[in-house]
Amino acid sequence: MNATLQGWLADEIQSLKDQNLYKVPRILDTPAGGRVTMDGKEVINLSSNNYLGLANHPKVKQAALESIERWGVGAGAVRWIGGTMEVHDELERRLASFKHTEAVLVFTGGFTANSGTIPAVTTKEDVIISDELNHASIIDGVRLSAAQYKKSDGWVYAHKDMDSLEDCLKRAGHFKKRMIITDGVFSMDGDIAPLPEIVRLAEQYDAFVMVDDAHASGVLGKNGAGSTSHFDLYGRVDIQLGTLSKALGVIGGYIAGSSVMKDWLINRGRPYLFSTAHPPMVAAALIAALDVMENDPEPMRRLWANAKRWQEMLAANGFDTMGTETPITPVYVGDEGDAQRMEKMLWEEGVYALAIVFPTVGRGKARLRTMPNATHTEEDLDNALQAFIRVRDKLRASV
Ligand SMILES: *Cc1c(COP(=O)(O)O)cnc(C)c1O
């Protein structure tokens, strides 16, 4: 063991602890759901992205089990080396038809879809223009690109600010290609990108748009087809990223777009080229999850009914939900220490709602991020609200 490295790690961790930025995952003893046992304690879980309950849906589980019997548990290799299994192709055809695009290419995660695609479609002659609140995986993908992208060079626009975006586009005329990239639904605030205006500006200034629909998939648009569907922008968004890990309940990410886009990413998307394909049971489970999403409107209806009810109850009791427009419901706290104290006190009350602090959000913008989903009952949400009120009152009394 190298003493310099080990000492550095210990010092850095201590510094995270001192700043209330240190994270430890709890142990989940039950499947992901609205009510779970974690670290041996039964709690209402408000911190899962399993929006529609598909992570534990009987039809999805059954499809995975049957697929194991048919295909085994591993893909064996990268797809272009070991051969691609029929079930992987079928999933891509199903996703393309769901998204109304020519083609879809699946990556093993949403994170790798971003980090593989962004550098593959840009060169040093290009510029990438980003919303300042884009997800970490977009930021990492952008950093891997040879294009211009830096905030200090003026290529990051103020959050959802279309004047700021247009200003970037006006200065970007000399680049060969201009790429605009945005979250479809912002993952920590729950607001929706103004995609119609972004697309209009892109068309005016000859730019192309990539939208990361990780939190819009299964949540917005027809049957959960995402923000392009929500805003009826079919054919006008060049690259749509979706995740298969959140509402779809399994794991993976995909790029939906043209056939030539797919061809290019098969040849130049590094996580596709150099990383093994999903186990076939993942693809089979995802096909079953899509079947549920396309044929049963009930989970999505319950998701939105629960979200609306939860947000109305919070607002009526004086909590600030930061203008969310989707089920992602931040409860604003501000101070990192207060947010972490609230998280602990809520835990004691049987509610698991995670404090989100820097660097996931800006310093001094800590919040409890709550995610009502289709699996919560009205009673769960009522109980959670009472806990939030008690904890806030205790915290106020203590200062
Ligand atoms: C979660 C998330 C991702 C990463 O997706 P995974 O499938 O979990 O890797 C990418 N982008 C956004 C906006 C996300 O919220």
XYZ file of C-alpha atoms and ligand atoms in Angstrom:
414
model
C 0.000 0.000 0.000
C 1.282 3.426 -0.874
C 1.235 5.630 2.241
C 0.957 8.856 0.241
C -2.155 7.661 -1.565
C -3.818 6.117 1.506
C -3.130 9.212 3.595
C -4.503 11.476 0.883
C -7.707 9.402 0.651
C -8.245 9.528 4.431
C -7.671 13.314 4.514
C -10.067 13.936 1.633
C -12.765 11.807 3.253
C -12.365 13.651 6.544
C -12.751 16.921 4.677
C -16.025 15.675 3.095
C -17.283 14.712 6.561
C -16.362 18.151 7.934
C -18.379 19.809 5.158
C -21.437 17.508 5.591
C -20.801 16.163 2.094
C -19.988 12.567 2.999
C -22.281 9.810 1.671
C -22.877 6.222 2.816
C -25.442 4.030 1.030
C -27.981 2.293 3.246
C -28.646 -1.421 2.839
C -31.968 -2.241 1.210
C -33.408 -5.544 2.463
C -36.468 -5.593 0.165
C -37.156 -4.914 -3.528
C -37.357 -1.246 -4.567
C -40.843 0.028 -3.754
C -42.859 2.662 -1.938
C -42.355 0.906 1.399
C -39.068 -0.851 1.999
C -36.891 -2.263 4.748
C -33.564 -0.483 4.896
C -30.845 -1.102 7.448
C -33.414 -3.334 9.174
C -36.031 -0.585 9.521
C -39.339 -0.294 7.641
C -39.608 3.105 5.963
C -41.607 4.963 3.339
C -39.135 5.297 0.498
C -39.209 8.705 -1.186
C -35.837 8.339 -2.875
C -36.304 5.821 -5.671
C -36.480 6.459 -9.425
C -38.662 3.376 -9.865
C -41.445 5.707 -11.049
C -43.888 3.089 -12.327
C -43.085 0.151 -10.069
C -41.611 -1.773 -13.012
C -38.421 -2.751 -11.144
C -40.459 -5.343 -9.318
C -43.358 -5.990 -11.705
C -44.405 -9.693 -11.970
C -44.448 -9.666 -15.795
C -41.010 -8.079 -15.957
C -39.552 -10.552 -13.466
C -41.114 -13.476 -15.341
C -39.603 -12.310 -18.648
C -36.161 -12.131 -17.033
C -36.503 -15.646 -15.595
C -37.588 -17.128 -18.939
C -34.761 -15.357 -20.678
C -32.204 -16.893 -18.329
C -33.460 -20.359 -19.292
C -33.299 -19.506 -22.997
C -30.075 -17.464 -23.164
C -28.091 -17.917 -19.957
C -26.937 -14.993 -17.830
C -24.200 -13.246 -19.823
C -23.770 -11.808 -23.304
C -20.203 -13.098 -23.452
C -18.614 -10.153 -25.232
C -18.896 -6.767 -26.823
C -21.659 -6.999 -29.457
C -19.568 -6.486 -32.586
C -17.005 -9.016 -31.371
C -19.076 -11.828 -29.872
C -22.182 -11.382 -31.972
C -25.309 -9.594 -30.863
C -28.156 -11.652 -29.439
C -31.552 -11.440 -31.115
C -33.081 -10.193 -27.863
C -30.790 -7.125 -27.892
C -31.880 -6.294 -31.438
C -35.514 -6.817 -30.578
C -35.262 -4.370 -27.674
C -33.787 -1.732 -30.007
C -36.549 -2.232 -32.585
C -39.175 -1.921 -29.850
C -37.590 1.235 -28.446
C -37.336 2.821 -31.916
C -41.007 2.245 -32.545
C -41.866 3.545 -29.053
C -39.837 6.718 -29.700
C -40.981 7.150 -33.334
C -37.385 7.289 -34.542
C -35.643 5.363 -37.312
C -33.273 3.617 -34.957
C -32.128 3.092 -31.374
C -28.785 1.970 -29.985
C -28.673 0.653 -26.407
C -25.718 1.307 -24.092
C -25.243 -0.368 -20.718
C -26.267 2.778 -18.819
C -27.575 6.283 -19.332
C -24.239 7.527 -18.070
C -22.311 5.607 -20.719
C -24.793 6.619 -23.420
C -23.889 10.247 -22.663
C -20.175 9.700 -22.288
C -20.085 7.602 -25.460
C -22.268 9.700 -27.710
C -21.247 13.302 -27.053
C -17.546 12.875 -27.952
C -18.504 10.653 -30.919
C -20.617 13.310 -32.655
C -18.307 16.306 -32.109
C -14.768 17.244 -33.189
C -12.339 20.057 -32.447
C -14.031 22.135 -35.145
C -17.307 22.123 -33.183
C -18.851 23.751 -30.131
C -21.118 22.282 -27.452
C -23.554 24.659 -25.781
C -24.951 23.368 -22.457
C -27.523 24.320 -19.844
C -25.756 25.104 -16.558
C -27.806 22.519 -14.646
C -27.132 19.563 -16.929
C -26.558 16.152 -15.349
C -23.065 14.991 -14.351
C -23.029 12.356 -17.115
C -23.606 15.054 -19.748
C -20.810 17.109 -18.228
C -18.434 14.144 -18.316
C -19.437 13.339 -21.902
C -18.814 16.948 -22.889
C -15.395 16.885 -21.204
C -14.424 13.874 -23.308
C -15.165 15.784 -26.504
C -12.521 17.621 -28.523
C -15.026 20.443 -29.133
C -15.089 23.832 -27.400
C -17.416 23.655 -24.400
C -16.002 25.541 -21.439
C -18.073 27.743 -19.189
C -15.137 30.166 -18.944
C -15.260 30.517 -22.744
C -18.978 31.319 -22.592
C -20.458 28.049 -23.836
C -22.673 27.307 -20.813
C -26.012 29.115 -20.804
C -28.006 30.213 -17.766
C -30.565 27.591 -16.737
C -33.408 27.468 -19.293
C -32.581 31.065 -20.292
C -33.308 31.352 -24.016
C -31.689 34.798 -24.351
C -28.527 33.353 -22.881
C -28.716 30.376 -25.286
C -29.282 32.675 -28.268
C -26.296 34.766 -27.228
C -24.136 31.604 -27.326
C -25.511 30.663 -30.752
C -24.819 34.156 -32.143
C -21.156 33.808 -31.140
C -20.868 30.270 -32.539
C -21.294 30.895 -36.268
C -17.685 30.101 -37.156
C -17.755 26.512 -35.859
C -18.412 23.623 -38.233
C -21.163 22.105 -36.062
C -23.078 23.562 -33.142
C -24.533 21.162 -30.550
C -27.068 22.202 -27.919
C -27.439 19.773 -25.043
C -29.975 19.790 -22.240
C -31.707 17.588 -19.712
C -35.345 17.067 -20.781
C -36.398 17.029 -17.123
C -33.811 18.444 -14.716
C -32.958 15.691 -12.302
C -32.524 17.678 -9.102
C -35.168 20.405 -9.625
C -37.872 18.560 -11.562
C -38.466 21.369 -14.063
C -38.864 20.766 -17.809
C -36.531 22.182 -20.479
C -38.251 24.602 -22.902
C -37.652 22.228 -25.791
C -39.872 23.982 -28.387
C -37.853 27.217 -28.004
C -34.554 25.334 -27.937
C -35.473 23.506 -31.161
C -36.628 26.747 -32.798
C -33.324 28.482 -31.948
C -31.383 25.431 -33.118
C -33.161 25.536 -36.473
C -32.581 29.290 -36.793
C -28.840 29.019 -36.059
C -28.130 25.674 -37.774
C -27.438 23.784 -34.565
C -28.464 20.257 -33.557
C -30.108 19.272 -30.297
C -29.435 16.435 -27.897
C -31.922 15.966 -25.070
C -31.285 13.723 -22.072
C -34.658 12.261 -21.144
C -33.501 10.112 -18.232
C -36.260 11.537 -16.020
C -38.769 12.130 -18.833
C -38.816 8.493 -19.974
C -41.919 6.817 -18.571
C -43.038 10.133 -17.109
C -43.743 12.655 -19.914
C -45.354 12.244 -23.332
C -47.548 9.553 -24.851
C -47.206 6.381 -22.714
C -44.074 7.981 -21.258
C -42.274 8.415 -24.609
C -40.430 11.493 -23.311
C -40.147 15.223 -23.864
C -40.063 15.086 -27.684
C -43.451 13.382 -27.546
C -44.688 15.721 -24.775
C -43.985 18.771 -26.964
C -44.851 17.037 -30.265
C -41.392 17.709 -31.711
C -41.090 14.441 -33.639
C -38.330 14.593 -36.253
C -36.829 17.834 -34.916
C -34.527 16.528 -32.159
C -31.438 14.815 -33.597
C -30.397 12.869 -30.516
C -32.700 11.676 -27.749
C -31.125 9.891 -24.822
C -33.309 7.728 -22.641
C -32.536 5.670 -19.604
C -33.767 2.146 -18.988
C -32.740 2.324 -15.324
C -35.378 4.657 -13.899
C -39.025 4.371 -14.979
C -38.282 1.265 -17.059
C -37.025 -0.331 -13.892
C -33.997 -2.302 -15.079
C -30.679 -0.858 -16.316
C -29.342 0.783 -19.456
C -29.401 3.846 -21.638
C -30.189 4.389 -25.293
C -29.828 6.842 -28.102
C -32.854 7.285 -30.354
C -32.287 9.009 -33.676
C -31.588 8.372 -37.357
C -30.208 5.145 -38.817
C -26.978 6.898 -39.760
C -26.619 8.105 -36.171
C -26.935 4.520 -34.976
C -24.415 3.315 -37.598
C -21.956 5.968 -36.502
C -22.290 5.156 -32.792
C -21.840 1.428 -33.477
C -18.531 2.392 -35.088
C -17.427 5.275 -32.881
C -19.307 5.065 -29.553
C -16.504 3.869 -27.294
C -18.596 2.317 -24.481
C -20.438 0.355 -27.178
C -17.200 -0.668 -28.879
C -15.234 -1.609 -25.783
C -17.727 -2.769 -23.148
C -19.734 -5.983 -22.926
C -23.434 -5.998 -23.805
C -26.172 -6.292 -21.193
C -27.038 -9.751 -19.963
C -29.832 -11.000 -22.264
C -32.250 -11.100 -19.303
C -31.888 -7.326 -19.068
C -33.074 -6.887 -22.647
C -35.902 -9.386 -22.119
C -37.033 -7.667 -18.911
C -36.972 -4.312 -20.694
C -39.143 -5.614 -23.541
C -41.668 -6.770 -20.921
C -41.448 -3.386 -19.165
C -42.178 -1.663 -22.494
C -45.175 -3.962 -22.990
C -46.551 -2.827 -19.640
C -45.859 0.851 -20.386
C -47.488 0.734 -23.799
C -50.568 -1.219 -22.740
C -51.359 -0.263 -19.150
C -51.948 3.447 -18.502
C -52.622 2.847 -14.791
C -49.056 3.092 -13.373
C -48.440 6.417 -15.131
C -51.823 7.740 -13.991
C -51.046 6.771 -10.384
C -47.573 8.303 -10.627
C -48.986 11.697 -11.643
C -51.915 11.551 -9.197
C -49.507 10.826 -6.330
C -47.087 13.523 -7.457
C -49.809 16.149 -7.696
C -51.253 15.230 -4.310
C -47.823 15.182 -2.606
C -46.838 18.551 -4.051
C -50.151 20.171 -3.146
C -49.925 18.900 0.421
C -46.352 20.166 0.790
C -47.208 23.605 -0.603
C -50.298 23.891 1.599
C -48.018 23.328 4.589
C -45.490 25.959 3.645
C -42.759 23.819 2.038
C -40.930 25.188 -1.014
C -40.936 22.655 -3.863
C -38.812 24.899 -6.094
C -41.262 25.123 -9.000
C -41.112 21.467 -9.986
C -43.227 20.429 -12.982
C -42.774 16.665 -12.701
C -42.880 13.995 -9.957
C -39.336 14.946 -8.871
C -40.146 17.007 -5.784
C -37.328 18.929 -4.143
C -38.091 20.312 -0.690
C -35.808 23.306 -0.352
C -33.637 23.598 2.754
C -30.571 25.651 1.752
C -27.947 24.829 4.377
C -26.190 21.453 3.931
C -26.074 20.732 7.663
C -29.800 21.447 8.117
C -30.650 19.222 5.153
C -28.637 16.360 6.575
C -30.157 16.850 10.043
C -33.638 16.764 8.479
C -32.775 13.598 6.584
C -31.698 11.905 9.843
C -34.760 13.085 11.756
C -37.091 11.933 8.970
C -35.380 8.565 9.057
C -36.159 8.311 12.780
C -39.791 9.044 11.830
C -39.796 6.201 9.270
C -39.346 8.265 6.117
C -36.416 7.890 3.769
C -35.883 11.131 1.852
C -32.353 11.856 0.811
C -30.606 15.154 1.390
C -29.036 16.301 -1.873
C -26.031 18.515 -1.297
C -23.037 19.908 -3.164
C -21.606 18.812 -5.601
C -24.839 17.267 -6.895
C -26.433 20.726 -6.495
C -24.811 24.110 -5.858
C -23.383 25.054 -2.448
C -26.051 26.463 -0.117
C -28.819 24.955 -2.284
C -29.297 21.758 -0.316
C -32.668 20.102 -0.450
C -34.482 16.933 0.417
C -35.302 15.292 -2.861
C -38.571 13.391 -2.712
C -39.855 11.083 -5.416
C -43.492 10.091 -5.063
C -44.180 7.175 -7.403
C -46.902 4.834 -8.623
C -46.283 2.375 -5.787
C -47.089 4.763 -2.912
C -50.490 4.637 -1.247
C -52.333 7.764 -0.116
C -51.611 6.679 3.435
C -47.866 6.511 2.727
C -47.886 10.090 1.492
C -50.086 11.334 4.348
C -47.746 9.735 6.877
C -44.692 11.150 5.129
C -46.196 14.636 5.198
C -46.889 14.439 8.938
C -43.264 13.417 9.464
C -42.025 16.359 7.385
C -44.129 18.763 9.469
C -42.958 17.317 12.791
C -39.319 17.410 11.731
C -39.518 20.980 10.481
C -41.163 22.110 13.716
C -38.517 20.355 15.822
C -35.726 21.885 13.782
C -37.238 25.351 14.097
C -37.638 24.939 17.847
C -33.947 24.001 18.116
C -32.551 27.247 16.635
C -29.768 9.131 -13.930
C -29.397 9.995 -15.070
C -28.503 9.548 -16.042
C -27.779 8.236 -15.912
O -28.615 7.187 -16.240
P -28.238 5.707 -15.724
O -29.041 4.846 -16.623
O -28.631 5.638 -14.291
O -26.774 5.543 -15.932
C -28.243 10.369 -17.119
N -28.831 11.582 -17.234
C -29.686 12.049 -16.316
C -30.316 13.389 -16.497
C -29.995 11.280 -15.191
O -30.825 11.743 -14.266
